[in-house]
Amino acid sequence: MLTVLFGSFVILILIGCPIAVTLGASSVAALLMDGSFDLGIAIQRMFTGVNSFPLMAIPFFMLAGSLMELGGISSRIIRFADTLVGHYRGGLAFAAIIACMIFASISGSAVATVAAIGGIIIPEMRARKYPDGYSTAVVTAAGTMGPIIPPSTTFVIYASIAGVSVSDMFLGGYIPGILMGISLMIVAGIKARKMNLPKSPKQSGKEILKATKEAFLALLSPVIIVGGIITGWFTPTEAGAIGCIYSFVVGAFIYHELTPKRIFAVLKESALSSSIIMFLIATANIFSWILTVEQIPQIIKDMFMPVTDSKYVLLLLINLLLLVVGMFLDSAPALTMLVPVLAPLVTAYGIDLVHFGVVMCVNLCIGLLTPPVGTCLFVGCRVSKMPLMELVRNIWIELLTLIGVCFLITYVPPLVTFIPSLGG
């Protein structure tokens, strides 16, 4: 059964079959080969996989992020960040990273962050004589903070599979997300000095105040969404719905940039993206159920236990595995396939599931920068009209920096668990 499961999975991937279809088809092939299961179990497991209240937050957060992206919020965030740090050498790169951090706290998506911020700031950086390779690398790498700084659809998926609190996952993502941003700013600053990049005139207090007023409603969005979850005023799913309403009102009636045509495009794009993710979760649930029935988690645990009794060595091995997996799979399919296998293993070693979840998500988000699948790489290339290999040559320092942050939070758990622990 397992031979058919993994064999058909590899074959379908190699011929370019979509990952969601691959997971479902290989699972059905394995059930047919076994013969002892009714095929109705496949439909039952698909329904069970998406029949989760927390997963309802995914389409809401995706819609809210798209409304923010086309509602004029990203341009105001960039203007706000530029007035704060634009006067430093390479300051527009700092502004890009800060803008990505702020937009990440609204959209929860790496791709949306790169597209929304990169589409505006990369042309501006080009106009100010910043090298294209430098500019695109900065924005593309900073986009990986999208799923780490809450709210995050990636955290929602992990929490629903691992059975941990979505709120704890959100709170655990703050310090790692900020560390990613600070680390990228340090790298950007060092490279800016070596390249002798230009500085902008320092903004007056009046100009900073004006930019802050213009961006105030955008900056208020994450406070409302995440603050409401933390205080218990509403659940993550309800927070996503409130975020949609807030984004629509601000973009349509205050900034006046959400036209009926744009709203229709946003609804269409969000519905398509959400359906892809939910179908992926549904088919992956059959795959992971077969792994559980065949006792793969127990087999893997029994394999690791004799090799090492150190959780630190185990985390090193898992990090290396995830770095390789992230090269070939996006976060959602990787989570749905690996969490049911790895969660029992790390629990047996006494590793906190929230800590492990944040480490796993950061690791898989780094995969968005690695070929051949790296989604953020392709979005960055599309935005800047740069060849893929040229971007790969320019982004390796940022990539190594983010890997360093990943290992830091791996071996210093309080960087993840401290804020969740404050709430008990």
PDB file of N, CA, C and O in Angstrom, residues 30-100:
ATOM      1  N   ALA A  30      -3.644   3.977  -3.613  1.00  0.00           N
ATOM      2  CA  ALA A  30      -3.219   3.120  -2.500  1.00  0.00           C
ATOM      3  C   ALA A  30      -4.403   2.374  -1.892  1.00  0.00           C
ATOM      4  O   ALA A  30      -4.301   1.187  -1.551  1.00  0.00           O
ATOM      5  N   LEU A  31      -5.555   3.055  -1.762  1.00  0.00           N
ATOM      6  CA  LEU A  31      -6.746   2.403  -1.220  1.00  0.00           C
ATOM      7  C   LEU A  31      -7.230   1.290  -2.151  1.00  0.00           C
ATOM      8  O   LEU A  31      -7.648   0.215  -1.696  1.00  0.00           O
ATOM      9  N   LEU A  32      -7.173   1.539  -3.461  1.00  0.00           N
ATOM     10  CA  LEU A  32      -7.574   0.518  -4.427  1.00  0.00           C
ATOM     11  C   LEU A  32      -6.644  -0.694  -4.365  1.00  0.00           C
ATOM     12  O   LEU A  32      -7.093  -1.843  -4.453  1.00  0.00           O
ATOM     13  N   MET A  33      -5.364  -0.452  -4.205  1.00  0.00           N
ATOM     14  CA  MET A  33      -4.401  -1.540  -4.141  1.00  0.00           C
ATOM     15  C   MET A  33      -4.611  -2.386  -2.886  1.00  0.00           C
ATOM     16  O   MET A  33      -4.530  -3.617  -2.935  1.00  0.00           O
ATOM     17  N   ASP A  34      -4.920  -1.736  -1.778  1.00  0.00           N
ATOM     18  CA  ASP A  34      -5.129  -2.478  -0.538  1.00  0.00           C
ATOM     19  C   ASP A  34      -6.391  -3.339  -0.611  1.00  0.00           C
ATOM     20  O   ASP A  34      -6.394  -4.503  -0.229  1.00  0.00           O
ATOM     21  N   GLY A  35      -7.486  -2.738  -1.099  1.00  0.00           N
ATOM     22  CA  GLY A  35      -8.717  -3.486  -1.305  1.00  0.00           C
ATOM     23  C   GLY A  35      -9.563  -3.712  -0.077  1.00  0.00           C
ATOM     24  O   GLY A  35     -10.707  -4.177  -0.179  1.00  0.00           O
ATOM     25  N   SER A  36      -9.037  -3.413   1.107  1.00  0.00           N
ATOM     26  CA  SER A  36      -9.812  -3.668   2.328  1.00  0.00           C
ATOM     27  C   SER A  36     -10.608  -2.450   2.787  1.00  0.00           C
ATOM     28  O   SER A  36     -11.332  -2.521   3.776  1.00  0.00           O
ATOM     29  N   PHE A  37     -10.470  -1.335   2.093  1.00  0.00           N
ATOM     30  CA  PHE A  37     -11.179  -0.109   2.463  1.00  0.00           C
ATOM     31  C   PHE A  37     -12.208   0.245   1.401  1.00  0.00           C
ATOM     32  O   PHE A  37     -11.959   0.082   0.200  1.00  0.00           O
ATOM     33  N   ASP A  38     -13.362   0.717   1.854  1.00  0.00           N
ATOM     34  CA  ASP A  38     -14.366   1.253   0.937  1.00  0.00           C
ATOM     35  C   ASP A  38     -13.865   2.608   0.434  1.00  0.00           C
ATOM     36  O   ASP A  38     -13.379   3.427   1.215  1.00  0.00           O
ATOM     37  N   LEU A  39     -13.995   2.857  -0.871  1.00  0.00           N
ATOM     38  CA  LEU A  39     -13.520   4.127  -1.414  1.00  0.00           C
ATOM     39  C   LEU A  39     -14.272   5.327  -0.847  1.00  0.00           C
ATOM     40  O   LEU A  39     -13.818   6.458  -0.954  1.00  0.00           O
ATOM     41  N   GLY A  40     -15.444   5.062  -0.248  1.00  0.00           N
ATOM     42  CA  GLY A  40     -16.180   6.146   0.397  1.00  0.00           C
ATOM     43  C   GLY A  40     -15.392   6.796   1.515  1.00  0.00           C
ATOM     44  O   GLY A  40     -15.646   7.948   1.891  1.00  0.00           O
ATOM     45  N   ILE A  41     -14.370   6.063   2.024  1.00  0.00           N
ATOM     46  CA  ILE A  41     -13.536   6.625   3.091  1.00  0.00           C
ATOM     47  C   ILE A  41     -12.770   7.845   2.591  1.00  0.00           C
ATOM     48  O   ILE A  41     -12.473   8.762   3.350  1.00  0.00           O
ATOM     49  N   ALA A  42     -12.457   7.856   1.276  1.00  0.00           N
ATOM     50  CA  ALA A  42     -11.731   8.999   0.711  1.00  0.00           C
ATOM     51  C   ALA A  42     -12.579  10.259   0.805  1.00  0.00           C
ATOM     52  O   ALA A  42     -12.089  11.329   1.217  1.00  0.00           O
ATOM     53  N   ILE A  43     -13.842  10.161   0.429  1.00  0.00           N
ATOM     54  CA  ILE A  43     -14.737  11.320   0.510  1.00  0.00           C
ATOM     55  C   ILE A  43     -14.924  11.744   1.960  1.00  0.00           C
ATOM     56  O   ILE A  43     -14.925  12.937   2.292  1.00  0.00           O
ATOM     57  N   GLN A  44     -15.080  10.751   2.836  1.00  0.00           N
ATOM     58  CA  GLN A  44     -15.270  11.055   4.265  1.00  0.00           C
ATOM     59  C   GLN A  44     -14.066  11.809   4.832  1.00  0.00           C
ATOM     60  O   GLN A  44     -14.219  12.794   5.549  1.00  0.00           O
ATOM     61  N   ARG A  45     -12.844  11.344   4.492  1.00  0.00           N
ATOM     62  CA  ARG A  45     -11.648  11.999   5.020  1.00  0.00           C
ATOM     63  C   ARG A  45     -11.462  13.389   4.419  1.00  0.00           C
ATOM     64  O   ARG A  45     -10.986  14.308   5.092  1.00  0.00           O
ATOM     65  N   MET A  46     -11.832  13.572   3.149  1.00  0.00           N
ATOM     66  CA  MET A  46     -11.748  14.901   2.542  1.00  0.00           C
ATOM     67  C   MET A  46     -12.666  15.876   3.257  1.00  0.00           C
ATOM     68  O   MET A  46     -12.278  17.009   3.570  1.00  0.00           O
ATOM     69  N   PHE A  47     -13.895  15.410   3.540  1.00  0.00           N
ATOM     70  CA  PHE A  47     -14.845  16.280   4.239  1.00  0.00           C
ATOM     71  C   PHE A  47     -14.351  16.589   5.653  1.00  0.00           C
ATOM     72  O   PHE A  47     -14.407  17.735   6.110  1.00  0.00           O
ATOM     73  N   THR A  48     -13.841  15.566   6.329  1.00  0.00           N
ATOM     74  CA  THR A  48     -13.336  15.768   7.699  1.00  0.00           C
ATOM     75  C   THR A  48     -12.177  16.763   7.705  1.00  0.00           C
ATOM     76  O   THR A  48     -12.039  17.565   8.631  1.00  0.00           O
ATOM     77  N   GLY A  49     -11.340  16.718   6.661  1.00  0.00           N
ATOM     78  CA  GLY A  49     -10.178  17.596   6.620  1.00  0.00           C
ATOM     79  C   GLY A  49     -10.517  19.070   6.589  1.00  0.00           C
ATOM     80  O   GLY A  49      -9.782  19.896   7.136  1.00  0.00           O
ATOM     81  N   VAL A  50     -11.625  19.418   5.936  1.00  0.00           N
ATOM     82  CA  VAL A  50     -11.981  20.844   5.818  1.00  0.00           C
ATOM     83  C   VAL A  50     -13.134  21.230   6.745  1.00  0.00           C
ATOM     84  O   VAL A  50     -13.492  22.411   6.824  1.00  0.00           O
ATOM     85  N   ASN A  51     -13.704  20.253   7.446  1.00  0.00           N
ATOM     86  CA  ASN A  51     -14.815  20.539   8.353  1.00  0.00           C
ATOM     87  C   ASN A  51     -14.273  21.037   9.693  1.00  0.00           C
ATOM     88  O   ASN A  51     -14.369  20.367  10.728  1.00  0.00           O
ATOM     89  N   SER A  52     -13.664  22.207   9.639  1.00  0.00           N
ATOM     90  CA  SER A  52     -13.004  22.774  10.811  1.00  0.00           C
ATOM     91  C   SER A  52     -13.304  24.265  10.889  1.00  0.00           C
ATOM     92  O   SER A  52     -13.067  24.993   9.918  1.00  0.00           O
ATOM     93  N   PHE A  53     -13.807  24.705  12.018  1.00  0.00           N
ATOM     94  CA  PHE A  53     -14.139  26.124  12.182  1.00  0.00           C
ATOM     95  C   PHE A  53     -12.921  27.031  12.018  1.00  0.00           C
ATOM     96  O   PHE A  53     -12.997  28.061  11.336  1.00  0.00           O
ATOM     97  N   PRO A  54     -11.748  26.689  12.601  1.00  0.00           N
ATOM     98  CA  PRO A  54     -10.576  27.562  12.405  1.00  0.00           C
ATOM     99  C   PRO A  54     -10.180  27.729  10.946  1.00  0.00           C
ATOM    100  O   PRO A  54      -9.697  28.794  10.548  1.00  0.00           O
ATOM    101  N   LEU A  55     -10.386  26.693  10.115  1.00  0.00           N
ATOM    102  CA  LEU A  55     -10.005  26.802   8.707  1.00  0.00           C
ATOM    103  C   LEU A  55     -10.867  27.805   7.952  1.00  0.00           C
ATOM    104  O   LEU A  55     -10.476  28.274   6.880  1.00  0.00           O
ATOM    105  N   MET A  56     -12.034  28.145   8.498  1.00  0.00           N
ATOM    106  CA  MET A  56     -12.867  29.165   7.855  1.00  0.00           C
ATOM    107  C   MET A  56     -12.178  30.527   7.844  1.00  0.00           C
ATOM    108  O   MET A  56     -12.547  31.412   7.068  1.00  0.00           O
ATOM    109  N   ALA A  57     -11.164  30.676   8.701  1.00  0.00           N
ATOM    110  CA  ALA A  57     -10.441  31.950   8.745  1.00  0.00           C
ATOM    111  C   ALA A  57      -9.624  32.175   7.481  1.00  0.00           C
ATOM    112  O   ALA A  57      -9.328  33.313   7.113  1.00  0.00           O
ATOM    113  N   ILE A  58      -9.236  31.100   6.797  1.00  0.00           N
ATOM    114  CA  ILE A  58      -8.336  31.221   5.643  1.00  0.00           C
ATOM    115  C   ILE A  58      -8.932  32.084   4.535  1.00  0.00           C
ATOM    116  O   ILE A  58      -8.298  33.054   4.088  1.00  0.00           O
ATOM    117  N   PRO A  59     -10.146  31.773   4.021  1.00  0.00           N
ATOM    118  CA  PRO A  59     -10.681  32.645   2.953  1.00  0.00           C
ATOM    119  C   PRO A  59     -10.912  34.077   3.406  1.00  0.00           C
ATOM    120  O   PRO A  59     -10.736  35.018   2.620  1.00  0.00           O
ATOM    121  N   PHE A  60     -11.265  34.273   4.688  1.00  0.00           N
ATOM    122  CA  PHE A  60     -11.476  35.635   5.192  1.00  0.00           C
ATOM    123  C   PHE A  60     -10.171  36.423   5.202  1.00  0.00           C
ATOM    124  O   PHE A  60     -10.125  37.574   4.750  1.00  0.00           O
ATOM    125  N   PHE A  61      -9.096  35.822   5.716  1.00  0.00           N
ATOM    126  CA  PHE A  61      -7.816  36.525   5.762  1.00  0.00           C
ATOM    127  C   PHE A  61      -7.282  36.794   4.355  1.00  0.00           C
ATOM    128  O   PHE A  61      -6.685  37.841   4.092  1.00  0.00           O
ATOM    129  N   MET A  62      -7.485  35.846   3.440  1.00  0.00           N
ATOM    130  CA  MET A  62      -7.020  36.051   2.066  1.00  0.00           C
ATOM    131  C   MET A  62      -7.786  37.184   1.393  1.00  0.00           C
ATOM    132  O   MET A  62      -7.205  38.008   0.685  1.00  0.00           O
ATOM    133  N   LEU A  63      -9.081  37.238   1.635  1.00  0.00           N
ATOM    134  CA  LEU A  63      -9.885  38.317   1.065  1.00  0.00           C
ATOM    135  C   LEU A  63      -9.494  39.661   1.671  1.00  0.00           C
ATOM    136  O   LEU A  63      -9.362  40.664   0.958  1.00  0.00           O
ATOM    137  N   ALA A  64      -9.298  39.691   2.991  1.00  0.00           N
ATOM    138  CA  ALA A  64      -8.908  40.939   3.653  1.00  0.00           C
ATOM    139  C   ALA A  64      -7.575  41.447   3.105  1.00  0.00           C
ATOM    140  O   ALA A  64      -7.414  42.646   2.833  1.00  0.00           O
ATOM    141  N   GLY A  65      -6.602  40.532   2.924  1.00  0.00           N
ATOM    142  CA  GLY A  65      -5.309  40.936   2.386  1.00  0.00           C
ATOM    143  C   GLY A  65      -5.416  41.483   0.976  1.00  0.00           C
ATOM    144  O   GLY A  65      -4.768  42.476   0.634  1.00  0.00           O
ATOM    145  N   SER A  66      -6.253  40.854   0.131  1.00  0.00           N
ATOM    146  CA  SER A  66      -6.428  41.329  -1.246  1.00  0.00           C
ATOM    147  C   SER A  66      -7.108  42.693  -1.284  1.00  0.00           C
ATOM    148  O   SER A  66      -6.754  43.559  -2.085  1.00  0.00           O
ATOM    149  N   LEU A  67      -8.089  42.895  -0.405  1.00  0.00           N
ATOM    150  CA  LEU A  67      -8.762  44.195  -0.333  1.00  0.00           C
ATOM    151  C   LEU A  67      -7.790  45.279   0.101  1.00  0.00           C
ATOM    152  O   LEU A  67      -7.824  46.406  -0.418  1.00  0.00           O
ATOM    153  N   MET A  68      -6.910  44.944   1.050  1.00  0.00           N
ATOM    154  CA  MET A  68      -5.902  45.899   1.492  1.00  0.00           C
ATOM    155  C   MET A  68      -4.923  46.219   0.369  1.00  0.00           C
ATOM    156  O   MET A  68      -4.513  47.369   0.178  1.00  0.00           O
ATOM    157  N   GLU A  69      -4.552  45.185  -0.395  1.00  0.00           N
ATOM    158  CA  GLU A  69      -3.559  45.353  -1.457  1.00  0.00           C
ATOM    159  C   GLU A  69      -4.045  46.314  -2.530  1.00  0.00           C
ATOM    160  O   GLU A  69      -3.293  47.176  -3.006  1.00  0.00           O
ATOM    161  N   LEU A  70      -5.319  46.197  -2.934  1.00  0.00           N
ATOM    162  CA  LEU A  70      -5.854  47.022  -4.014  1.00  0.00           C
ATOM    163  C   LEU A  70      -6.604  48.248  -3.497  1.00  0.00           C
ATOM    164  O   LEU A  70      -7.106  49.038  -4.296  1.00  0.00           O
ATOM    165  N   GLY A  71      -6.679  48.401  -2.189  1.00  0.00           N
ATOM    166  CA  GLY A  71      -7.441  49.510  -1.627  1.00  0.00           C
ATOM    167  C   GLY A  71      -6.615  50.734  -1.282  1.00  0.00           C
ATOM    168  O   GLY A  71      -7.098  51.642  -0.590  1.00  0.00           O
ATOM    169  N   GLY A  72      -5.361  50.777  -1.741  1.00  0.00           N
ATOM    170  CA  GLY A  72      -4.530  51.957  -1.510  1.00  0.00           C
ATOM    171  C   GLY A  72      -3.757  51.943  -0.214  1.00  0.00           C
ATOM    172  O   GLY A  72      -3.106  52.929   0.141  1.00  0.00           O
ATOM    173  N   ILE A  73      -3.800  50.823   0.502  1.00  0.00           N
ATOM    174  CA  ILE A  73      -3.151  50.783   1.810  1.00  0.00           C
ATOM    175  C   ILE A  73      -1.646  50.592   1.675  1.00  0.00           C
ATOM    176  O   ILE A  73      -0.865  51.198   2.415  1.00  0.00           O
ATOM    177  N   SER A  74      -1.200  49.753   0.712  1.00  0.00           N
ATOM    178  CA  SER A  74       0.231  49.470   0.590  1.00  0.00           C
ATOM    179  C   SER A  74       1.029  50.733   0.268  1.00  0.00           C
ATOM    180  O   SER A  74       2.118  50.943   0.808  1.00  0.00           O
ATOM    181  N   SER A  75       0.518  51.595  -0.594  1.00  0.00           N
ATOM    182  CA  SER A  75       1.247  52.818  -0.953  1.00  0.00           C
ATOM    183  C   SER A  75       1.394  53.743   0.246  1.00  0.00           C
ATOM    184  O   SER A  75       2.434  54.394   0.420  1.00  0.00           O
ATOM    185  N   ARG A  76       0.386  53.813   1.088  1.00  0.00           N
ATOM    186  CA  ARG A  76       0.453  54.673   2.277  1.00  0.00           C
ATOM    187  C   ARG A  76       1.404  54.098   3.323  1.00  0.00           C
ATOM    188  O   ARG A  76       2.073  54.850   4.041  1.00  0.00           O
ATOM    189  N   ILE A  77       1.468  52.780   3.412  1.00  0.00           N
ATOM    190  CA  ILE A  77       2.411  52.153   4.336  1.00  0.00           C
ATOM    191  C   ILE A  77       3.845  52.444   3.901  1.00  0.00           C
ATOM    192  O   ILE A  77       4.717  52.760   4.727  1.00  0.00           O
ATOM    193  N   ILE A  78       4.109  52.362   2.592  1.00  0.00           N
ATOM    194  CA  ILE A  78       5.455  52.630   2.074  1.00  0.00           C
ATOM    195  C   ILE A  78       5.848  54.083   2.325  1.00  0.00           C
ATOM    196  O   ILE A  78       6.973  54.379   2.742  1.00  0.00           O
ATOM    197  N   ARG A  79       4.918  55.007   2.099  1.00  0.00           N
ATOM    198  CA  ARG A  79       5.189  56.425   2.337  1.00  0.00           C
ATOM    199  C   ARG A  79       5.512  56.666   3.815  1.00  0.00           C
ATOM    200  O   ARG A  79       6.463  57.384   4.151  1.00  0.00           O
ATOM    201  N   PHE A  80       4.769  56.034   4.700  1.00  0.00           N
ATOM    202  CA  PHE A  80       4.997  56.163   6.142  1.00  0.00           C
ATOM    203  C   PHE A  80       6.383  55.646   6.513  1.00  0.00           C
ATOM    204  O   PHE A  80       7.138  56.317   7.237  1.00  0.00           O
ATOM    205  N   ALA A  81       6.750  54.467   6.008  1.00  0.00           N
ATOM    206  CA  ALA A  81       8.050  53.882   6.333  1.00  0.00           C
ATOM    207  C   ALA A  81       9.190  54.717   5.767  1.00  0.00           C
ATOM    208  O   ALA A  81      10.235  54.888   6.409  1.00  0.00           O
ATOM    209  N   ASP A  82       9.007  55.266   4.576  1.00  0.00           N
ATOM    210  CA  ASP A  82      10.058  56.054   3.935  1.00  0.00           C
ATOM    211  C   ASP A  82      10.346  57.334   4.712  1.00  0.00           C
ATOM    212  O   ASP A  82      11.495  57.775   4.799  1.00  0.00           O
ATOM    213  N   THR A  83       9.308  57.961   5.265  1.00  0.00           N
ATOM    214  CA  THR A  83       9.547  59.187   6.041  1.00  0.00           C
ATOM    215  C   THR A  83      10.339  58.899   7.317  1.00  0.00           C
ATOM    216  O   THR A  83      11.050  59.776   7.818  1.00  0.00           O
ATOM    217  N   LEU A  84      10.245  57.666   7.825  1.00  0.00           N
ATOM    218  CA  LEU A  84      10.944  57.327   9.061  1.00  0.00           C
ATOM    219  C   LEU A  84      12.410  56.991   8.825  1.00  0.00           C
ATOM    220  O   LEU A  84      13.280  57.395   9.608  1.00  0.00           O
ATOM    221  N   VAL A  85      12.726  56.245   7.763  1.00  0.00           N
ATOM    222  CA  VAL A  85      14.092  55.720   7.601  1.00  0.00           C
ATOM    223  C   VAL A  85      14.713  56.049   6.251  1.00  0.00           C
ATOM    224  O   VAL A  85      15.843  55.644   5.985  1.00  0.00           O
ATOM    225  N   GLY A  86      14.010  56.785   5.397  1.00  0.00           N
ATOM    226  CA  GLY A  86      14.524  57.058   4.058  1.00  0.00           C
ATOM    227  C   GLY A  86      15.804  57.866   4.029  1.00  0.00           C
ATOM    228  O   GLY A  86      16.538  57.845   3.041  1.00  0.00           O
ATOM    229  N   HIS A  87      16.121  58.601   5.115  1.00  0.00           N
ATOM    230  CA  HIS A  87      17.302  59.466   5.111  1.00  0.00           C
ATOM    231  C   HIS A  87      18.594  58.713   5.408  1.00  0.00           C
ATOM    232  O   HIS A  87      19.683  59.297   5.358  1.00  0.00           O
ATOM    233  N   TYR A  88      18.506  57.414   5.751  1.00  0.00           N
ATOM    234  CA  TYR A  88      19.715  56.621   5.947  1.00  0.00           C
ATOM    235  C   TYR A  88      20.217  56.117   4.591  1.00  0.00           C
ATOM    236  O   TYR A  88      19.461  56.050   3.620  1.00  0.00           O
ATOM    237  N   ARG A  89      21.511  55.758   4.543  1.00  0.00           N
ATOM    238  CA  ARG A  89      22.038  55.206   3.294  1.00  0.00           C
ATOM    239  C   ARG A  89      21.341  53.878   2.998  1.00  0.00           C
ATOM    240  O   ARG A  89      21.336  52.971   3.823  1.00  0.00           O
ATOM    241  N   GLY A  90      20.775  53.782   1.809  1.00  0.00           N
ATOM    242  CA  GLY A  90      19.973  52.600   1.505  1.00  0.00           C
ATOM    243  C   GLY A  90      18.649  52.606   2.243  1.00  0.00           C
ATOM    244  O   GLY A  90      18.025  51.564   2.434  1.00  0.00           O
ATOM    245  N   GLY A  91      18.206  53.789   2.647  1.00  0.00           N
ATOM    246  CA  GLY A  91      17.018  53.904   3.487  1.00  0.00           C
ATOM    247  C   GLY A  91      15.752  53.380   2.830  1.00  0.00           C
ATOM    248  O   GLY A  91      14.833  52.924   3.519  1.00  0.00           O
ATOM    249  N   LEU A  92      15.692  53.446   1.506  1.00  0.00           N
ATOM    250  CA  LEU A  92      14.486  52.957   0.836  1.00  0.00           C
ATOM    251  C   LEU A  92      14.377  51.440   0.978  1.00  0.00           C
ATOM    252  O   LEU A  92      13.268  50.893   0.982  1.00  0.00           O
ATOM    253  N   ALA A  93      15.515  50.760   1.116  1.00  0.00           N
ATOM    254  CA  ALA A  93      15.488  49.319   1.387  1.00  0.00           C
ATOM    255  C   ALA A  93      14.943  49.066   2.789  1.00  0.00           C
ATOM    256  O   ALA A  93      14.160  48.137   3.015  1.00  0.00           O
ATOM    257  N   PHE A  94      15.366  49.909   3.759  1.00  0.00           N
ATOM    258  CA  PHE A  94      14.812  49.795   5.111  1.00  0.00           C
ATOM    259  C   PHE A  94      13.298  50.019   5.082  1.00  0.00           C
ATOM    260  O   PHE A  94      12.532  49.317   5.747  1.00  0.00           O
ATOM    261  N   ALA A  95      12.886  51.023   4.310  1.00  0.00           N
ATOM    262  CA  ALA A  95      11.457  51.325   4.209  1.00  0.00           C
ATOM    263  C   ALA A  95      10.696  50.144   3.610  1.00  0.00           C
ATOM    264  O   ALA A  95       9.581  49.825   4.032  1.00  0.00           O
ATOM    265  N   ALA A  96      11.322  49.483   2.618  1.00  0.00           N
ATOM    266  CA  ALA A  96      10.682  48.321   1.989  1.00  0.00           C
ATOM    267  C   ALA A  96      10.480  47.210   3.006  1.00  0.00           C
ATOM    268  O   ALA A  96       9.416  46.568   3.055  1.00  0.00           O
ATOM    269  N   ILE A  97      11.490  46.957   3.841  1.00  0.00           N
ATOM    270  CA  ILE A  97      11.398  45.882   4.835  1.00  0.00           C
ATOM    271  C   ILE A  97      10.360  46.227   5.901  1.00  0.00           C
ATOM    272  O   ILE A  97       9.537  45.381   6.289  1.00  0.00           O
ATOM    273  N   ILE A  98      10.365  47.476   6.373  1.00  0.00           N
ATOM    274  CA  ILE A  98       9.361  47.891   7.364  1.00  0.00           C
ATOM    275  C   ILE A  98       7.963  47.804   6.771  1.00  0.00           C
ATOM    276  O   ILE A  98       7.013  47.344   7.425  1.00  0.00           O
ATOM    277  N   ALA A  99       7.822  48.237   5.522  1.00  0.00           N
ATOM    278  CA  ALA A  99       6.514  48.156   4.864  1.00  0.00           C
ATOM    279  C   ALA A  99       6.052  46.713   4.737  1.00  0.00           C
ATOM    280  O   ALA A  99       4.868  46.410   4.915  1.00  0.00           O
ATOM    281  N   CYS A 100       6.983  45.805   4.427  1.00  0.00           N
ATOM    282  CA  CYS A 100       6.630  44.384   4.349  1.00  0.00           C
ATOM    283  C   CYS A 100       6.197  43.846   5.703  1.00  0.00           C
ATOM    284  O   CYS A 100       5.269  43.028   5.797  1.00  0.00           O
TER     285      CYS A 100
END
